[in-house]
Amino acid sequence: MPELPEVEVTRRGVEPHIQGRKVSAVTLRHTGLRWPFPADLDTTLRGHVIRNVGRRGKYLLLKFDHGTLIIHLGMSGHLRILPADIVAQKHDHFDLAMGQQVLRMNDPRRFGAVLWHADADGDVENHLLIRGLGVEPLEDDFSAKLLYQMTRNRHAPIKQVLLAGDIVVGVGNIYASESLFRAGINPKTPAYKISLPRYKKLENAIRVVLAAAIEQGGSTLRDFIAVNGQSGYFQQTYFVYDRTGQPCKVCGTTIRQIKQGQRSTFYCTNCQK
Ligand SMILES: [Zn+2]
């Protein structure tokens, strides 16, 4: 499943090819993905210029003068930039053509989304899918103080509080495990018991882990424009994630795996207290 780093790498990959370009046609090859495609999307977008390519959490936001196209990659979605005459393959459900070039979305499992939010319906930040999202983890309004203040009454384990996404977005299962390892915090610790100095370590860890993933993804996934380019999700090396039974890279203790709210958590009982 694409996590925030993959979505940000996708944003950076497609932005130089589509920002400032005018939509010449929209092609839909299915009735929809997770939700039906917007009615009359071709009429809505044809002739309009993509002013900005933004992101909020795992939602890509293509800003037009009259609204925002919201794209979510779901479980298995990919975006690529291709010459318009390349024949669509299986699961290529959505095309945004800009003259001789096309932004094409492939989504085998169809859990992704393509939605239109007209400016007439208000700020896109107030969209049902976006308004409940926490702050962006790589921006200035994310802080240890915010984590501390927002968790004074949260008795749930810190791992699950991070995954909830209402304080900070984009710290998915992989990055929650990795950040908590780097911060030396046991994932089972109730969030309200964690001190401000320990949240400072966690804030730093989250920033470092996500930034490193984006950098690594950017270097391995530069091929958004290649017809047969590798546009999959990037492989990374982890301290704890998916390393059950293997020795901790810091202390040698065997990495443990537990279930927290249906999700697997990986941690070192010696390094994380
Ligand atoms: Zn360890």
Short mmCIF file of C-alpha atoms and ligand atoms in Angstrom, two decimals:
data_model
loop_
_atom_site.label_atom_id
_atom_site.label_comp_id
_atom_site.label_asym_id
_atom_site.label_seq_id
_atom_site.Cartn_x
_atom_site.Cartn_y
_atom_site.Cartn_z
CA MET A 1 0.00 0.00 0.00
CA PRO A 2 1.42 3.41 -0.88
CA GLU A 3 2.26 5.39 2.24
CA LEU A 4 2.89 9.12 2.49
CA PRO A 5 6.46 8.91 1.11
CA GLU A 6 5.26 7.09 -2.04
CA VAL A 7 2.50 9.65 -2.53
CA GLU A 8 4.94 12.54 -2.07
CA VAL A 9 7.41 10.94 -4.48
CA THR A 10 4.54 10.53 -6.95
CA ARG A 11 3.61 14.19 -6.48
CA ARG A 12 7.17 15.30 -7.13
CA GLY A 13 7.44 12.91 -10.08
CA VAL A 14 4.36 14.12 -11.94
CA GLU A 15 4.39 17.81 -10.95
CA PRO A 16 6.95 19.05 -13.52
CA HIS A 17 4.98 17.32 -16.32
CA ILE A 18 1.49 18.52 -15.51
CA GLN A 19 1.69 21.82 -13.63
CA GLY A 20 0.68 24.69 -15.90
CA ARG A 21 -0.65 22.28 -18.54
CA LYS A 22 -4.14 22.47 -20.03
CA VAL A 23 -6.41 19.41 -19.92
CA SER A 24 -7.45 18.37 -23.44
CA ALA A 25 -9.57 15.34 -22.49
CA VAL A 26 -10.52 13.02 -19.67
CA THR A 27 -10.91 9.30 -20.38
CA LEU A 28 -12.60 6.92 -17.94
CA ARG A 29 -12.44 3.17 -18.62
CA HIS A 30 -14.49 2.03 -15.67
CA THR A 31 -17.47 3.39 -13.74
CA GLY A 32 -15.26 4.21 -10.80
CA LEU A 33 -12.73 3.08 -8.25
CA ARG A 34 -13.58 3.03 -4.55
CA TRP A 35 -16.33 5.51 -5.41
CA PRO A 36 -17.92 6.25 -8.81
CA PHE A 37 -16.03 8.70 -11.00
CA PRO A 38 -17.55 12.21 -10.97
CA ALA A 39 -20.23 12.73 -13.58
CA ASP A 40 -19.17 14.84 -16.58
CA LEU A 41 -15.53 14.99 -15.50
CA ASP A 42 -14.45 15.60 -19.09
CA THR A 43 -16.78 18.61 -19.34
CA THR A 44 -15.59 19.88 -15.95
CA LEU A 45 -11.87 19.73 -16.74
CA ARG A 46 -11.46 20.07 -20.50
CA GLY A 47 -9.78 23.36 -21.37
CA HIS A 48 -8.77 24.10 -17.79
CA VAL A 49 -5.18 24.49 -16.58
CA ILE A 50 -3.62 22.55 -13.70
CA ARG A 51 -2.34 25.42 -11.55
CA ASN A 52 -0.76 23.46 -8.73
CA VAL A 53 0.01 19.87 -7.70
CA GLY A 54 -0.35 19.60 -3.94
CA ARG A 55 -0.78 16.90 -1.35
CA ARG A 56 -2.67 16.56 1.92
CA GLY A 57 -1.93 13.32 3.75
CA LYS A 58 -2.16 10.65 1.06
CA TYR A 59 -4.46 12.75 -1.17
CA LEU A 60 -2.98 14.38 -4.24
CA LEU A 61 -4.65 17.70 -4.97
CA LEU A 62 -4.64 18.97 -8.57
CA LYS A 63 -5.70 22.58 -8.25
CA PHE A 64 -7.64 24.23 -11.06
CA ASP A 65 -9.09 27.75 -11.20
CA HIS A 66 -12.56 26.38 -10.43
CA GLY A 67 -11.86 23.50 -8.07
CA THR A 68 -9.60 20.62 -7.07
CA LEU A 69 -9.22 17.12 -8.48
CA ILE A 70 -8.57 14.81 -5.51
CA ILE A 71 -6.65 11.63 -6.32
CA HIS A 72 -5.97 8.80 -3.86
CA LEU A 73 -3.85 5.79 -4.82
CA GLY A 74 -5.74 3.42 -2.53
CA MET A 75 -4.10 0.01 -2.06
CA SER A 76 -2.54 -0.44 -5.46
CA GLY A 77 -2.76 2.74 -7.53
CA HIS A 78 0.03 4.17 -9.68
CA LEU A 79 0.29 7.33 -11.74
CA ARG A 80 2.47 7.69 -14.78
CA ILE A 81 3.14 10.26 -17.45
CA LEU A 82 2.95 8.73 -20.92
CA PRO A 83 2.70 9.73 -24.58
CA ALA A 84 -1.02 9.99 -25.39
CA ASP A 85 -0.82 7.36 -28.13
CA ILE A 86 0.37 4.57 -25.81
CA VAL A 87 -2.47 2.03 -25.72
CA ALA A 88 -4.07 1.65 -22.30
CA GLN A 89 -3.32 -1.60 -20.48
CA LYS A 90 -5.47 -3.62 -18.14
CA HIS A 91 -6.43 -1.63 -15.00
CA ASP A 92 -5.60 1.72 -16.63
CA HIS A 93 -8.87 3.24 -15.45
CA PHE A 94 -8.31 6.99 -15.69
CA ASP A 95 -6.50 9.33 -18.11
CA LEU A 96 -6.01 13.05 -17.90
CA ALA A 97 -4.76 14.06 -21.35
CA MET A 98 -2.79 17.23 -21.91
CA GLY A 99 -2.19 17.37 -25.65
CA GLN A 100 0.37 14.72 -26.61
CA GLN A 101 0.88 13.63 -23.04
CA VAL A 102 -1.31 11.80 -20.58
CA LEU A 103 -1.42 11.35 -16.80
CA ARG A 104 -2.60 7.74 -16.48
CA MET A 105 -3.81 5.97 -13.36
CA ASN A 106 -3.53 2.22 -13.05
CA ASP A 107 -5.28 0.64 -10.09
CA PRO A 108 -5.77 -3.16 -10.16
CA ARG A 109 -7.65 -3.37 -6.87
CA ARG A 110 -9.69 -0.19 -7.45
CA PHE A 111 -9.47 1.11 -3.86
CA GLY A 112 -8.16 4.41 -5.16
CA ALA A 113 -10.22 7.51 -5.77
CA VAL A 114 -10.66 10.30 -8.30
CA LEU A 115 -13.00 12.99 -6.98
CA TRP A 116 -13.86 16.53 -7.97
CA HIS A 117 -14.34 19.31 -5.43
CA ALA A 118 -15.67 22.54 -6.94
CA ASP A 119 -14.53 25.81 -5.34
CA ALA A 120 -18.23 26.72 -5.23
CA ASP A 121 -18.58 24.06 -2.51
CA GLY A 122 -15.98 25.74 -0.30
CA ASP A 123 -12.31 25.25 0.55
CA VAL A 124 -11.00 21.77 -0.29
CA GLU A 125 -9.55 21.65 3.25
CA ASN A 126 -13.15 21.28 4.40
CA HIS A 127 -13.80 18.27 2.14
CA LEU A 128 -15.23 15.30 4.03
CA LEU A 129 -12.08 13.23 3.42
CA ILE A 130 -9.63 15.97 4.30
CA ARG A 131 -11.03 18.06 7.14
CA GLY A 132 -10.34 15.43 9.84
CA LEU A 133 -6.69 14.98 8.88
CA GLY A 134 -3.96 15.92 11.34
CA VAL A 135 -1.08 18.23 10.53
CA GLU A 136 1.54 17.42 7.89
CA PRO A 137 4.53 15.66 9.52
CA LEU A 138 7.15 17.49 7.47
CA GLU A 139 5.78 20.97 8.01
CA ASP A 140 6.32 23.50 10.78
CA ASP A 141 2.99 23.07 12.54
CA PHE A 142 3.97 19.50 13.50
CA SER A 143 5.74 19.58 16.86
CA ALA A 144 6.48 17.65 20.04
CA LYS A 145 4.31 20.16 21.89
CA LEU A 146 1.36 19.32 19.63
CA LEU A 147 1.85 15.58 20.22
CA TYR A 148 2.11 16.20 23.96
CA GLN A 149 -0.92 18.50 24.24
CA MET A 150 -3.16 16.35 22.03
CA THR A 151 -2.44 13.16 23.99
CA ARG A 152 -3.06 14.24 27.61
CA ASN A 153 -6.35 12.30 27.63
CA ARG A 154 -5.41 9.56 25.17
CA HIS A 155 -5.02 6.24 26.96
CA ALA A 156 -4.56 4.24 23.75
CA PRO A 157 -1.05 2.93 22.93
CA ILE A 158 1.10 5.53 21.17
CA LYS A 159 1.40 3.33 18.06
CA GLN A 160 -2.37 3.36 17.57
CA VAL A 161 -2.61 7.08 18.29
CA LEU A 162 -0.08 7.73 15.51
CA LEU A 163 -1.98 5.47 13.09
CA ALA A 164 -5.27 7.24 13.84
CA GLY A 165 -3.91 10.20 11.85
CA ASP A 166 -5.97 12.87 13.60
CA ILE A 167 -2.92 14.50 15.26
CA VAL A 168 -0.40 13.97 12.47
CA VAL A 169 -1.04 12.38 9.06
CA GLY A 170 1.10 9.97 7.09
CA VAL A 171 2.67 7.99 9.92
CA GLY A 172 1.39 4.65 8.67
CA ASN A 173 2.20 1.20 9.98
CA ILE A 174 5.76 1.04 8.69
CA TYR A 175 6.74 4.53 9.76
CA ALA A 176 5.09 4.32 13.18
CA SER A 177 7.13 1.21 14.03
CA GLU A 178 10.35 2.71 12.69
CA SER A 179 9.86 6.11 14.36
CA LEU A 180 9.06 4.57 17.75
CA PHE A 181 12.21 2.45 17.49
CA ARG A 182 14.37 5.47 16.74
CA ALA A 183 12.76 7.40 19.59
CA GLY A 184 13.27 4.47 22.01
CA ILE A 185 9.58 4.35 22.88
CA ASN A 186 7.72 1.05 23.45
CA PRO A 187 4.74 1.01 21.03
CA LYS A 188 2.43 -0.21 23.83
CA THR A 189 3.03 2.90 25.99
CA PRO A 190 -0.23 4.78 26.63
CA ALA A 191 0.09 8.08 24.79
CA TYR A 192 -0.77 10.22 27.83
CA LYS A 193 2.17 8.78 29.79
CA ILE A 194 4.81 10.03 27.35
CA SER A 195 6.69 13.16 28.45
CA LEU A 196 7.38 16.23 26.32
CA PRO A 197 11.13 15.43 25.99
CA ARG A 198 10.28 11.93 24.74
CA TYR A 199 7.77 13.41 22.28
CA LYS A 200 10.58 15.65 21.06
CA LYS A 201 12.57 12.50 20.23
CA LEU A 202 9.51 11.05 18.50
CA GLU A 203 8.88 14.20 16.47
CA ASN A 204 12.50 14.18 15.29
CA ALA A 205 12.31 10.45 14.50
CA ILE A 206 9.13 10.86 12.43
CA ARG A 207 10.66 13.69 10.44
CA VAL A 208 13.91 11.79 9.83
CA VAL A 209 12.21 8.51 8.87
CA LEU A 210 9.75 10.10 6.44
CA ALA A 211 12.31 12.43 4.86
CA ALA A 212 14.72 9.54 4.36
CA ALA A 213 12.00 7.44 2.74
CA ILE A 214 11.06 10.26 0.35
CA GLU A 215 14.70 10.82 -0.55
CA GLN A 216 15.27 7.11 -1.15
CA GLY A 217 12.06 6.84 -3.17
CA GLY A 218 12.95 9.86 -5.23
CA SER A 219 16.26 8.32 -6.20
CA THR A 220 14.91 4.86 -7.01
CA LEU A 221 11.65 5.90 -8.65
CA ARG A 222 12.59 8.68 -11.01
CA ASP A 223 10.94 7.00 -13.97
CA PHE A 224 7.44 8.44 -13.97
CA ILE A 225 7.77 9.15 -17.66
CA ALA A 226 9.12 5.83 -18.92
CA VAL A 227 6.61 3.67 -20.75
CA ASN A 228 7.92 0.56 -19.04
CA GLY A 229 9.27 2.50 -16.12
CA GLN A 230 9.35 1.17 -12.62
CA SER A 231 6.53 3.01 -10.92
CA GLY A 232 6.03 0.51 -8.11
CA TYR A 233 6.47 1.10 -4.42
CA PHE A 234 10.01 1.33 -3.26
CA GLN A 235 11.81 -1.14 -1.04
CA GLN A 236 13.59 0.20 1.98
CA THR A 237 15.73 -1.14 4.78
CA TYR A 238 14.19 -1.07 8.22
CA PHE A 239 15.34 -1.33 11.85
CA VAL A 240 12.28 -3.23 13.08
CA TYR A 241 9.50 -3.33 10.47
CA ASP A 242 9.00 -6.86 9.06
CA ARG A 243 12.07 -8.13 10.98
CA THR A 244 10.34 -10.52 13.42
CA GLY A 245 12.81 -12.96 14.99
CA GLN A 246 15.86 -11.18 13.59
CA PRO A 247 18.44 -9.46 15.83
CA CYS A 248 18.05 -5.76 16.59
CA LYS A 249 20.60 -3.84 14.51
CA VAL A 250 21.52 -1.79 17.58
CA CYS A 251 21.62 -4.27 20.49
CA GLY A 252 21.12 -7.76 19.05
CA THR A 253 17.90 -8.50 20.95
CA THR A 254 15.37 -10.50 18.93
CA ILE A 255 12.77 -8.22 17.28
CA ARG A 256 9.25 -8.95 18.50
CA GLN A 257 5.98 -8.76 16.59
CA ILE A 258 2.66 -8.03 18.29
CA LYS A 259 -0.83 -7.15 17.08
CA GLN A 260 -2.28 -3.75 17.93
CA GLY A 261 -5.76 -3.04 16.55
CA GLN A 262 -5.41 -5.69 13.77
CA ARG A 263 -2.07 -4.25 12.66
CA SER A 264 1.34 -5.80 13.20
CA THR A 265 3.79 -3.83 15.30
CA PHE A 266 7.51 -4.63 15.36
CA TYR A 267 9.82 -3.51 18.17
CA CYS A 268 12.88 -4.19 20.29
CA THR A 269 12.08 -4.88 23.95
CA ASN A 270 15.55 -3.69 24.96
CA CYS A 271 15.86 -0.46 22.97
CA GLN A 272 12.23 0.63 23.44
CA LYS A 273 10.93 1.36 26.94
ZN ZN B 1 17.58 -3.19 20.35
#
